[in-house]
Each structure stands twice: as structure tokens, then as C-alpha cells.
JSON list of C-alpha atoms in Angstrom, two decimals:
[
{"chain": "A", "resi": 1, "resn": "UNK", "atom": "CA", "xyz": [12.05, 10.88, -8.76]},
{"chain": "A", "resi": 2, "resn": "UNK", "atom": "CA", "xyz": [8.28, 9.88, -8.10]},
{"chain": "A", "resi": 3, "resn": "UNK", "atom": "CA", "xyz": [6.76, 13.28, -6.91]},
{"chain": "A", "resi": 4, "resn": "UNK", "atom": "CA", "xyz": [4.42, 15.73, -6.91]},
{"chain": "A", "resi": 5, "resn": "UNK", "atom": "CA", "xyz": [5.92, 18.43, -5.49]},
{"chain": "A", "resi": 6, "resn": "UNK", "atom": "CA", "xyz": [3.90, 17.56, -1.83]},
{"chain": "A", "resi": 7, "resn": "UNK", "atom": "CA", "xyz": [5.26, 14.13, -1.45]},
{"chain": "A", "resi": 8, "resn": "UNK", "atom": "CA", "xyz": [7.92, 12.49, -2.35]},
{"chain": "A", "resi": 9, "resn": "UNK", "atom": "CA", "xyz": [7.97, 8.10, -3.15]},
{"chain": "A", "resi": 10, "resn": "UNK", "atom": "CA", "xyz": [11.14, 6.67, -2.51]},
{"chain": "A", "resi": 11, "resn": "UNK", "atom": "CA", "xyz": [12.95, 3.26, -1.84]},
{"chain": "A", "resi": 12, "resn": "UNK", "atom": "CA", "xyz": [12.78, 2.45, 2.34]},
{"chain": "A", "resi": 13, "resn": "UNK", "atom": "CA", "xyz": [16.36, 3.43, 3.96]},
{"chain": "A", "resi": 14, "resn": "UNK", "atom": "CA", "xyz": [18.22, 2.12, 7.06]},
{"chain": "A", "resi": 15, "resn": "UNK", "atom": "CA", "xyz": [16.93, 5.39, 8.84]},
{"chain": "A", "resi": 16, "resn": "UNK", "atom": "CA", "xyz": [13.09, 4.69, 8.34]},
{"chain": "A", "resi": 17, "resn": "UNK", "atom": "CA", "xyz": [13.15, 1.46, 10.91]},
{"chain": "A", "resi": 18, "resn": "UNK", "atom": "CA", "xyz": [12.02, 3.64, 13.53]},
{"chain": "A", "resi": 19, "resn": "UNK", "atom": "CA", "xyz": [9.35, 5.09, 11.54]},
{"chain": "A", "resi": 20, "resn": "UNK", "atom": "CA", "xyz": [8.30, 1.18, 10.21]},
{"chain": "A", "resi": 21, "resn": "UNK", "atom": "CA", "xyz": [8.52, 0.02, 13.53]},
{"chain": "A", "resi": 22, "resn": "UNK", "atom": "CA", "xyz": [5.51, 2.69, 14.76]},
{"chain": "A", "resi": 23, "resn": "UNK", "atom": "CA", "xyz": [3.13, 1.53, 12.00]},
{"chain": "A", "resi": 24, "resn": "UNK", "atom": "CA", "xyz": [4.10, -1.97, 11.35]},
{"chain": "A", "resi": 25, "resn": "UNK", "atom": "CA", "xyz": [3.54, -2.58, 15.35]},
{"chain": "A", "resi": 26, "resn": "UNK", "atom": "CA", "xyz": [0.10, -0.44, 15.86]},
{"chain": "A", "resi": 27, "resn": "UNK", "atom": "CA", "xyz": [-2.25, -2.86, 16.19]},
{"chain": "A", "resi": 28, "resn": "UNK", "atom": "CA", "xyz": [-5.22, -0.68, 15.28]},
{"chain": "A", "resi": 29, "resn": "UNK", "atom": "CA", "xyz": [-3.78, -1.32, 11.54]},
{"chain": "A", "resi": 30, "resn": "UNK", "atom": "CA", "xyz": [-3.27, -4.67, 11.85]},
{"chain": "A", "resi": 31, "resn": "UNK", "atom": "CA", "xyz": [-6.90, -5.79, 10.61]},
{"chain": "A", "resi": 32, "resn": "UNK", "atom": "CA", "xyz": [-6.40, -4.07, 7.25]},
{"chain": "A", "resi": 33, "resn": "UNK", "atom": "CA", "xyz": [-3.09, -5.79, 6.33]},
{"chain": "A", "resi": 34, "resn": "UNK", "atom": "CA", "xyz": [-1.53, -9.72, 7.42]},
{"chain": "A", "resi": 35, "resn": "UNK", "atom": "CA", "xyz": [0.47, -8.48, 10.61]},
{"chain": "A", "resi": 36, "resn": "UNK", "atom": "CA", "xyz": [-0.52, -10.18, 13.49]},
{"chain": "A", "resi": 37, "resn": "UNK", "atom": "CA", "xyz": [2.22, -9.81, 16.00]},
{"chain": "A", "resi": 38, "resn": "UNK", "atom": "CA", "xyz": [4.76, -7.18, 16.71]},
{"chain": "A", "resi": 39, "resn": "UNK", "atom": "CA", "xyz": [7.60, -6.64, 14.44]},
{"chain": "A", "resi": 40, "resn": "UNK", "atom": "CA", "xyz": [11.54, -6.31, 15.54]},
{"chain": "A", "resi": 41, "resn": "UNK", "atom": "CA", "xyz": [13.90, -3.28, 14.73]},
{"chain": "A", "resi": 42, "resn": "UNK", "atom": "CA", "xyz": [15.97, -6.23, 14.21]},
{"chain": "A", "resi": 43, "resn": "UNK", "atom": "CA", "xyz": [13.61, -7.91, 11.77]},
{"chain": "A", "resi": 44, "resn": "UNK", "atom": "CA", "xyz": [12.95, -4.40, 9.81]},
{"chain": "A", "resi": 45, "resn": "UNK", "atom": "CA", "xyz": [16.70, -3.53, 9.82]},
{"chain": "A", "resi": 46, "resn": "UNK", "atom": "CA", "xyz": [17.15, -6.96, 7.96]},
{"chain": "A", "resi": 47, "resn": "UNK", "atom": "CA", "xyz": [14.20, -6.45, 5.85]},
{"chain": "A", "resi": 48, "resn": "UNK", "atom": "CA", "xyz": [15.68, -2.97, 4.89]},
{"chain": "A", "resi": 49, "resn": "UNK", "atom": "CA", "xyz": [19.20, -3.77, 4.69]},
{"chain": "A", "resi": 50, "resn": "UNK", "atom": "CA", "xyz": [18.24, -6.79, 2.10]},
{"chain": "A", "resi": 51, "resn": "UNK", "atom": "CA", "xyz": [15.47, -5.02, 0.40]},
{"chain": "A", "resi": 52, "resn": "UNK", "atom": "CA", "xyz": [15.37, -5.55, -3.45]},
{"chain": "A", "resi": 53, "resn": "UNK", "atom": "CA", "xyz": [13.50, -3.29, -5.27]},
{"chain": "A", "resi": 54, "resn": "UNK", "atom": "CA", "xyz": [13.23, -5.01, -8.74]},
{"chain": "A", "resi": 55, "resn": "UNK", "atom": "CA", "xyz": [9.34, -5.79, -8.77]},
{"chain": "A", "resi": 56, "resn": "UNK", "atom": "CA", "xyz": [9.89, -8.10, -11.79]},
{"chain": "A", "resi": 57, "resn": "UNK", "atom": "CA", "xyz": [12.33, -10.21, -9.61]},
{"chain": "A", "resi": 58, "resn": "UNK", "atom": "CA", "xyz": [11.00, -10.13, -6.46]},
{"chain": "A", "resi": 59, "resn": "UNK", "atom": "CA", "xyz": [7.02, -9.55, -7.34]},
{"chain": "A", "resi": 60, "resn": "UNK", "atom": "CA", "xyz": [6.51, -6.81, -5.03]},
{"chain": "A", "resi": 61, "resn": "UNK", "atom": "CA", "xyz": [7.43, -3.07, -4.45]},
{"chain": "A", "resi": 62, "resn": "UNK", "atom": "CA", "xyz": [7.43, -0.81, -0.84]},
{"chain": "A", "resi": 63, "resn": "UNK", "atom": "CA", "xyz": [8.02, 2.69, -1.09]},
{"chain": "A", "resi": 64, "resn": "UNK", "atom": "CA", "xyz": [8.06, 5.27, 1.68]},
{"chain": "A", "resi": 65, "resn": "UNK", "atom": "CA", "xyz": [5.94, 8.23, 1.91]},
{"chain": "A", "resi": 66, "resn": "UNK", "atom": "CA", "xyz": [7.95, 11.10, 2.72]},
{"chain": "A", "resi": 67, "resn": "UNK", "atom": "CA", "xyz": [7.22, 15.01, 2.91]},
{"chain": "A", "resi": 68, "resn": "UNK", "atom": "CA", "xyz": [8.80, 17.21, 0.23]},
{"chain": "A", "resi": 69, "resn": "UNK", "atom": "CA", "xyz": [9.40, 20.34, 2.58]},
{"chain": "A", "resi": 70, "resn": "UNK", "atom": "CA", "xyz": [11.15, 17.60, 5.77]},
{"chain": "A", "resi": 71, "resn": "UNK", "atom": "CA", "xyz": [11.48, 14.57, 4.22]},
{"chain": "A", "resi": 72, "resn": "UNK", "atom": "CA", "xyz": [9.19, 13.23, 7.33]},
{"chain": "A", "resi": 73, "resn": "UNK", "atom": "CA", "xyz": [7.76, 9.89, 6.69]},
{"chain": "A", "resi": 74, "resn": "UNK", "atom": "CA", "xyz": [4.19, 9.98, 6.04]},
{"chain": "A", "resi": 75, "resn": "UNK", "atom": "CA", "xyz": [3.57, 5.96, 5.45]},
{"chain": "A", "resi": 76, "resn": "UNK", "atom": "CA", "xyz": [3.94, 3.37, 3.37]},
{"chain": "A", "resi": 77, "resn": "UNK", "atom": "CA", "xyz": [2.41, 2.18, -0.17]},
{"chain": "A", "resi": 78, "resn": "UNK", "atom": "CA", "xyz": [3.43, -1.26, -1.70]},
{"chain": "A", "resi": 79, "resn": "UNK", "atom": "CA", "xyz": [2.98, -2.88, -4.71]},
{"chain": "A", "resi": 80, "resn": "UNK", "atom": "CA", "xyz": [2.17, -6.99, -3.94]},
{"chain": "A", "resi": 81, "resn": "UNK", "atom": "CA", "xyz": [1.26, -9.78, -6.03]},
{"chain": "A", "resi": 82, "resn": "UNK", "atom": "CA", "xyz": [3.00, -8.14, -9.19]},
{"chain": "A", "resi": 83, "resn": "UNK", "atom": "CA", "xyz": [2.24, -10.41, -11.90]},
{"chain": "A", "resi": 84, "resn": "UNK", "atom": "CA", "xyz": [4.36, -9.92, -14.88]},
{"chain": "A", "resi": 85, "resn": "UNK", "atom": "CA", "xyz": [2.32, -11.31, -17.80]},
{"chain": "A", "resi": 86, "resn": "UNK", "atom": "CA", "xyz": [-0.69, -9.77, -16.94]},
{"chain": "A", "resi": 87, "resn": "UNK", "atom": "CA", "xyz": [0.60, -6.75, -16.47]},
{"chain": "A", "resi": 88, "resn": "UNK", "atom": "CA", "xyz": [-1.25, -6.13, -12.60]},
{"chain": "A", "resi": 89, "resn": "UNK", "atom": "CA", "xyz": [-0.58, -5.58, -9.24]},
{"chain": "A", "resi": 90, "resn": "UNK", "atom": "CA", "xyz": [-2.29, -5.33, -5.60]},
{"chain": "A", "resi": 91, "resn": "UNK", "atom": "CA", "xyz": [-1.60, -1.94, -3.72]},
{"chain": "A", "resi": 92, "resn": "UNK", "atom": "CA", "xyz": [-1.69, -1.78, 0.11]},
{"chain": "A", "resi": 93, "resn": "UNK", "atom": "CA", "xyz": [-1.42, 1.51, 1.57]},
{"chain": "A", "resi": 94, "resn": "UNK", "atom": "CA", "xyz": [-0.72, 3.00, 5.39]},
{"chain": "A", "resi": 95, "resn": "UNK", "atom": "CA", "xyz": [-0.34, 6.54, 6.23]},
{"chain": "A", "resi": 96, "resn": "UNK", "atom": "CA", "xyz": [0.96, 7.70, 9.62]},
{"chain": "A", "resi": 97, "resn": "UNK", "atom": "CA", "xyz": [-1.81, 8.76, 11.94]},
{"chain": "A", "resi": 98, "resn": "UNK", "atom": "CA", "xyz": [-0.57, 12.55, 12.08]},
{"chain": "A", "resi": 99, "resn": "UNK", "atom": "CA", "xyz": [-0.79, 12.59, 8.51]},
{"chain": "A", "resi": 100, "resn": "UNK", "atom": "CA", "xyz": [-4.43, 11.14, 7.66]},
{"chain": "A", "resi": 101, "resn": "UNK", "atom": "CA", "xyz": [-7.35, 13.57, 6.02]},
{"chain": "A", "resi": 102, "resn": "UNK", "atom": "CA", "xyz": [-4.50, 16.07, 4.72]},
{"chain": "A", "resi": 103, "resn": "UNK", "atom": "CA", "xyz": [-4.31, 14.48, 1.25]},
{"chain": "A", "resi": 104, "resn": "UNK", "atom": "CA", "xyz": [-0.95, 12.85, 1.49]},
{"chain": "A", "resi": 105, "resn": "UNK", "atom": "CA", "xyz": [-2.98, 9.64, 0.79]},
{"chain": "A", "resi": 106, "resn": "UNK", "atom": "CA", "xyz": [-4.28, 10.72, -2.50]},
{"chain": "A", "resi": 107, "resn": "UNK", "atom": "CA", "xyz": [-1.46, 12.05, -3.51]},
{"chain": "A", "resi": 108, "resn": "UNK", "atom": "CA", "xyz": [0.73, 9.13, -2.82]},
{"chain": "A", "resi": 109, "resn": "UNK", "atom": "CA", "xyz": [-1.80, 6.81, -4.75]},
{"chain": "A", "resi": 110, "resn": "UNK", "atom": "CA", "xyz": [-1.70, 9.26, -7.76]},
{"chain": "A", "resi": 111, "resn": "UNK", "atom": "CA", "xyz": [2.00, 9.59, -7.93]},
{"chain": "A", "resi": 112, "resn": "UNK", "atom": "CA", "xyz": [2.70, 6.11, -7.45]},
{"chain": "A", "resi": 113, "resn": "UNK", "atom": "CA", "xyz": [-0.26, 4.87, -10.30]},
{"chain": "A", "resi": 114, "resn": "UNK", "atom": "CA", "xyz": [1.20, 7.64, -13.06]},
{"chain": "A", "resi": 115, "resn": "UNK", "atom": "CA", "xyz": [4.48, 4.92, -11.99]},
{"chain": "A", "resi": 116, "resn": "UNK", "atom": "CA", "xyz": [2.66, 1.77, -12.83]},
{"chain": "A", "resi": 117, "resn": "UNK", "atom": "CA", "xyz": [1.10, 3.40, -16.27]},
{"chain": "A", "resi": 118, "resn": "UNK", "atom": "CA", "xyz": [4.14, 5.05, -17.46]},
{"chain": "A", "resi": 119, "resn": "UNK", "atom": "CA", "xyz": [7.22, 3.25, -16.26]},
{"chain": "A", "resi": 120, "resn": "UNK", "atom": "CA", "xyz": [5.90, 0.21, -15.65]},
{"chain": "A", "resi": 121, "resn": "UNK", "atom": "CA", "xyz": [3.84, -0.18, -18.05]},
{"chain": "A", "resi": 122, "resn": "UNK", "atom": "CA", "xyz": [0.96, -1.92, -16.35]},
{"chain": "A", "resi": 123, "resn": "UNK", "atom": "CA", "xyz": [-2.95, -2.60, -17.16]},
{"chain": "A", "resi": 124, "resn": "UNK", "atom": "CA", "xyz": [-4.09, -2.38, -14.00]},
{"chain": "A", "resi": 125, "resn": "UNK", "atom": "CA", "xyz": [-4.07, -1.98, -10.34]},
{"chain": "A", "resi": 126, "resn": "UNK", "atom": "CA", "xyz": [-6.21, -3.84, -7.76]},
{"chain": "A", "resi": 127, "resn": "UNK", "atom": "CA", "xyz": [-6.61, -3.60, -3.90]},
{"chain": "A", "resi": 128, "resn": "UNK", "atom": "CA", "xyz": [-8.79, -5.57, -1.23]},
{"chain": "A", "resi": 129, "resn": "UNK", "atom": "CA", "xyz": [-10.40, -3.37, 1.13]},
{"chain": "A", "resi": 130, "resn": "UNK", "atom": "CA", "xyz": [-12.15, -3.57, 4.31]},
{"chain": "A", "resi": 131, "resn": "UNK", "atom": "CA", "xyz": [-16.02, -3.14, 3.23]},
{"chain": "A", "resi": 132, "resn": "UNK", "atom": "CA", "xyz": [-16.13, -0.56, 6.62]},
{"chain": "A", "resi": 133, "resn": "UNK", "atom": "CA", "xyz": [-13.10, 1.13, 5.71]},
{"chain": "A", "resi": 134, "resn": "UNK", "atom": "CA", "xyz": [-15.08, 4.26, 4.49]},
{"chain": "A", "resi": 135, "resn": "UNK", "atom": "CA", "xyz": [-11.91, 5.92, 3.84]},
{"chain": "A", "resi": 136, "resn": "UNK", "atom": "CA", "xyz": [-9.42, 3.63, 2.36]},
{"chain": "A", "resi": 137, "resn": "UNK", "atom": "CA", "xyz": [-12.78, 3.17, 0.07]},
{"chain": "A", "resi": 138, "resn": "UNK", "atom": "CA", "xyz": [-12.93, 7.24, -0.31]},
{"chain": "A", "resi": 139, "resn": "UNK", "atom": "CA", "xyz": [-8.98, 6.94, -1.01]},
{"chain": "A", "resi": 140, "resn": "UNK", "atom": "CA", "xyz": [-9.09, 4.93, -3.82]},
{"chain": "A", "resi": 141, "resn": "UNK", "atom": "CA", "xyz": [-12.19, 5.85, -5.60]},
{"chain": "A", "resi": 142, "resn": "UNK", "atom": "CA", "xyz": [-11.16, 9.36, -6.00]},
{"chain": "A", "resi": 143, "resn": "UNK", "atom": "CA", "xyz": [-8.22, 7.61, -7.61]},
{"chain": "A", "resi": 144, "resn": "UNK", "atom": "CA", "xyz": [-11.10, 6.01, -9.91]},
{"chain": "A", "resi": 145, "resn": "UNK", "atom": "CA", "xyz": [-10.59, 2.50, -8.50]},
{"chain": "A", "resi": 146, "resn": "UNK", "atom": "CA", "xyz": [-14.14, 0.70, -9.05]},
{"chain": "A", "resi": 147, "resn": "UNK", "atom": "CA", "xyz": [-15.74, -2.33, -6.74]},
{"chain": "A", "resi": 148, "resn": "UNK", "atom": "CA", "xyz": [-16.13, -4.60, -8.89]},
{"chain": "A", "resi": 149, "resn": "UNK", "atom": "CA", "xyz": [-15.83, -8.15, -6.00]},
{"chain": "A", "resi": 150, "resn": "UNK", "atom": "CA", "xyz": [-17.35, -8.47, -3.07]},
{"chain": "A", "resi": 151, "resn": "UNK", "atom": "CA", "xyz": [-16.13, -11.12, -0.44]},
{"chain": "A", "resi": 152, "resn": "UNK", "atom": "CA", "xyz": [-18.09, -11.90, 2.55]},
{"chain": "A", "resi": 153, "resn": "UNK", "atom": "CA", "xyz": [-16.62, -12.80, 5.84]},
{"chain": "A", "resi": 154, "resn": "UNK", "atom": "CA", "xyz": [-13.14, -11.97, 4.17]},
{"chain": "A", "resi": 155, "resn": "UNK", "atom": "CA", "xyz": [-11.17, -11.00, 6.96]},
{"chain": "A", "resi": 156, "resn": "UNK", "atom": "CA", "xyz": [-11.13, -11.35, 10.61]},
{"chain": "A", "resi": 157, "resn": "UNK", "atom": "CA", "xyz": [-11.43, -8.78, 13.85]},
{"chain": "A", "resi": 158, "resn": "UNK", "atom": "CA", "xyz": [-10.94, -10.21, 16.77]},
{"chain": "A", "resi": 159, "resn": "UNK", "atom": "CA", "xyz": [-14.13, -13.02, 17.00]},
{"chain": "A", "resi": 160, "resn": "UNK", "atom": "CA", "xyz": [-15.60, -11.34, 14.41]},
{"chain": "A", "resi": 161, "resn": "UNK", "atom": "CA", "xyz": [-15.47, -11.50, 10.33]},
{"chain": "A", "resi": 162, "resn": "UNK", "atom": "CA", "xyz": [-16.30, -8.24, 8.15]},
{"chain": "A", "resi": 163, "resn": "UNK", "atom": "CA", "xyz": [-16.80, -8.17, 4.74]},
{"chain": "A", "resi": 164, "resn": "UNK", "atom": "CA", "xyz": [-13.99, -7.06, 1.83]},
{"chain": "A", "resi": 165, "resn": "UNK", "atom": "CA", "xyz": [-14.69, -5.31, -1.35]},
{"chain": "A", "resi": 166, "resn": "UNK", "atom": "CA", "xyz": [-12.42, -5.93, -4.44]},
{"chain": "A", "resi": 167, "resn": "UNK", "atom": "CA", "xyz": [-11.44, -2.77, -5.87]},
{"chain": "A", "resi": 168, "resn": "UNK", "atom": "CA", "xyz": [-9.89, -2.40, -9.76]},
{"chain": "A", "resi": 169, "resn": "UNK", "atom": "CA", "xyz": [-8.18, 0.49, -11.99]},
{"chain": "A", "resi": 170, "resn": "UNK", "atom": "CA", "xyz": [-7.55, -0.30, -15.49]},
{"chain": "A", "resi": 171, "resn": "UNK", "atom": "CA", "xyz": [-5.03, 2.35, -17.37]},
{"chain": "A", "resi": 172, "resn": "UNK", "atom": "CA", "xyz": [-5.98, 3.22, -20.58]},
{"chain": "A", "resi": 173, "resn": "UNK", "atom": "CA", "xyz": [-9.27, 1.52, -20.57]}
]
């Protein structure tokens, strides 16, 4: 099981639609990932109900962020981009607003890159990050993700374009 005791990272489940369908359809995250329009139950049942979790078939990963004590949902952290010879992957990450500056974000990108290193086996981890996102930038440099790209006028906000940084974490470096 991918724990720490706090959180728990599991495969999604029919019963977390409801809990996908808050955060995938808040519109206040929508600038940090590619959602641009409100999801379905119906679209996130069949997402769920045909989810593969084999990130060397299918080149990507989602696991749910779930309390040890409840088993509430706390977000969502994925694995995207997983390229096989190269031994990398992107991470995206959303935690559920009741859940945000308690650590559960930390946590959950800890447990899930002691994953990557030790059963996966990878080299590194990368992420693209909102340049004004002070903390998705906090979250993963605590982690010991460096900048190491910048791109300007990377992603879109309404009429407006805002900077990205490129953020990398190389195991055993």
C-alpha cells in the first residue's frame, strides 16, 4: 500500500465520482491543468469504470488522495507523459480545498515519489507549474524539485497569459 501512515495513495474507485466531479468541475483549478469545460458523472463513471492502471501500457497513472483515519478523499496526484526509456514522468497534483496548508500535499508528493524511485524505478520526475502558483512552487520544492525551464506566456487566464516554470527531481543524482 502507498502510505505514510497520514494518507493513503490508491487506485480511483466507482465511489470517488462524486468527489472527481467537485474538483474536476471547479473552475478556479482549471488554469493549472487542461480542463476547460465541465465534466459529466457520466464521463467520470466511464473514465473510472475503464481505468487502467498499468503506466507502462497506458503512459499515465491517477491515484486518489485519501485520509488514513476516514478514508475521505483529499485530491488527486497523476503521473502523465510516462516515458518508458527514459525512465521520467510529469506529476500534476490537486488537493481538495478543505484540505490545503495541512500537509496532505507534501505528503502525497513524498509517498507517491519513494513509488517512482523504488517500484518504478524511475530517474526522474518533472512538473510545469504556474510561475504565480507560490504554493504548488512551495509544494514541490520542499520535495527538492528544482526550476530548471522557464516558459513565458505558457498558459492562458482568461485574456491573459502568465508565465510557467519547469520544475525537475532526479533520484539518485
Amino acid at each position: 500500500m502507498l502510505t505514510d501512515d497520514v494518507i493513503i495513495l490508491r487506485a480511483p474507485e466507482p465511489a470517488d465520482v462524486d468527489a472527481m466531479y467537485l474538483i474536476e468541475n471547479d473552475p478556479s483549478l482549471w488554469n493549472d491543468g487542461v480542463t476547460y469545460a465541465p465534466l459529466s458523472r457520466k464521463q467520470l463513471w466511464d473514465y473510472v469504470n475503464s481505468y487502467d492502471g498499468n503506466i507502462f501500457a497506458v503512459g499515465q497513472l491517477r491515484l486518489v488522495v485519501t485520509m488514513a483515519g476516514d478514508g475521505a478523499v483529499a485530491g488527486f496526484i497523476d503521473l502523465y507523459d510516462y516515458d518508458r526509456v527514459n525512465r521520467r514522468a510529469y506529476v500534476g497534483i490537486t488537493i481538495a480545498a478543505g484540505y490545503r496548508g495541512k500537509g496532505v500535499g507534501h505528503r502525497a508528493l513524498a509517498v507517491l515519489c519513494e513509488y517512482c524511485s523504488g517500484q518504478l524505478g524511475m530517474r526522474q520526475l518533472a512538473a510545469v507549474i504556474r510561475a504565480d502558483n507560490l504554493s504548488c512552487r512551495h509544494l514541490f520544492e520542499h520535495q527538492g524539485f528544482e526550476a530548471t525551464g522557464h516558459f513565458p506566456a505558457w498558459i492562458r487566464r482568461g485574456d491573459q497569459w502568465v508565465d510557467a516554470l519547469h520544475y525537475q527531481f532526479f533520484f539518485n543524482k
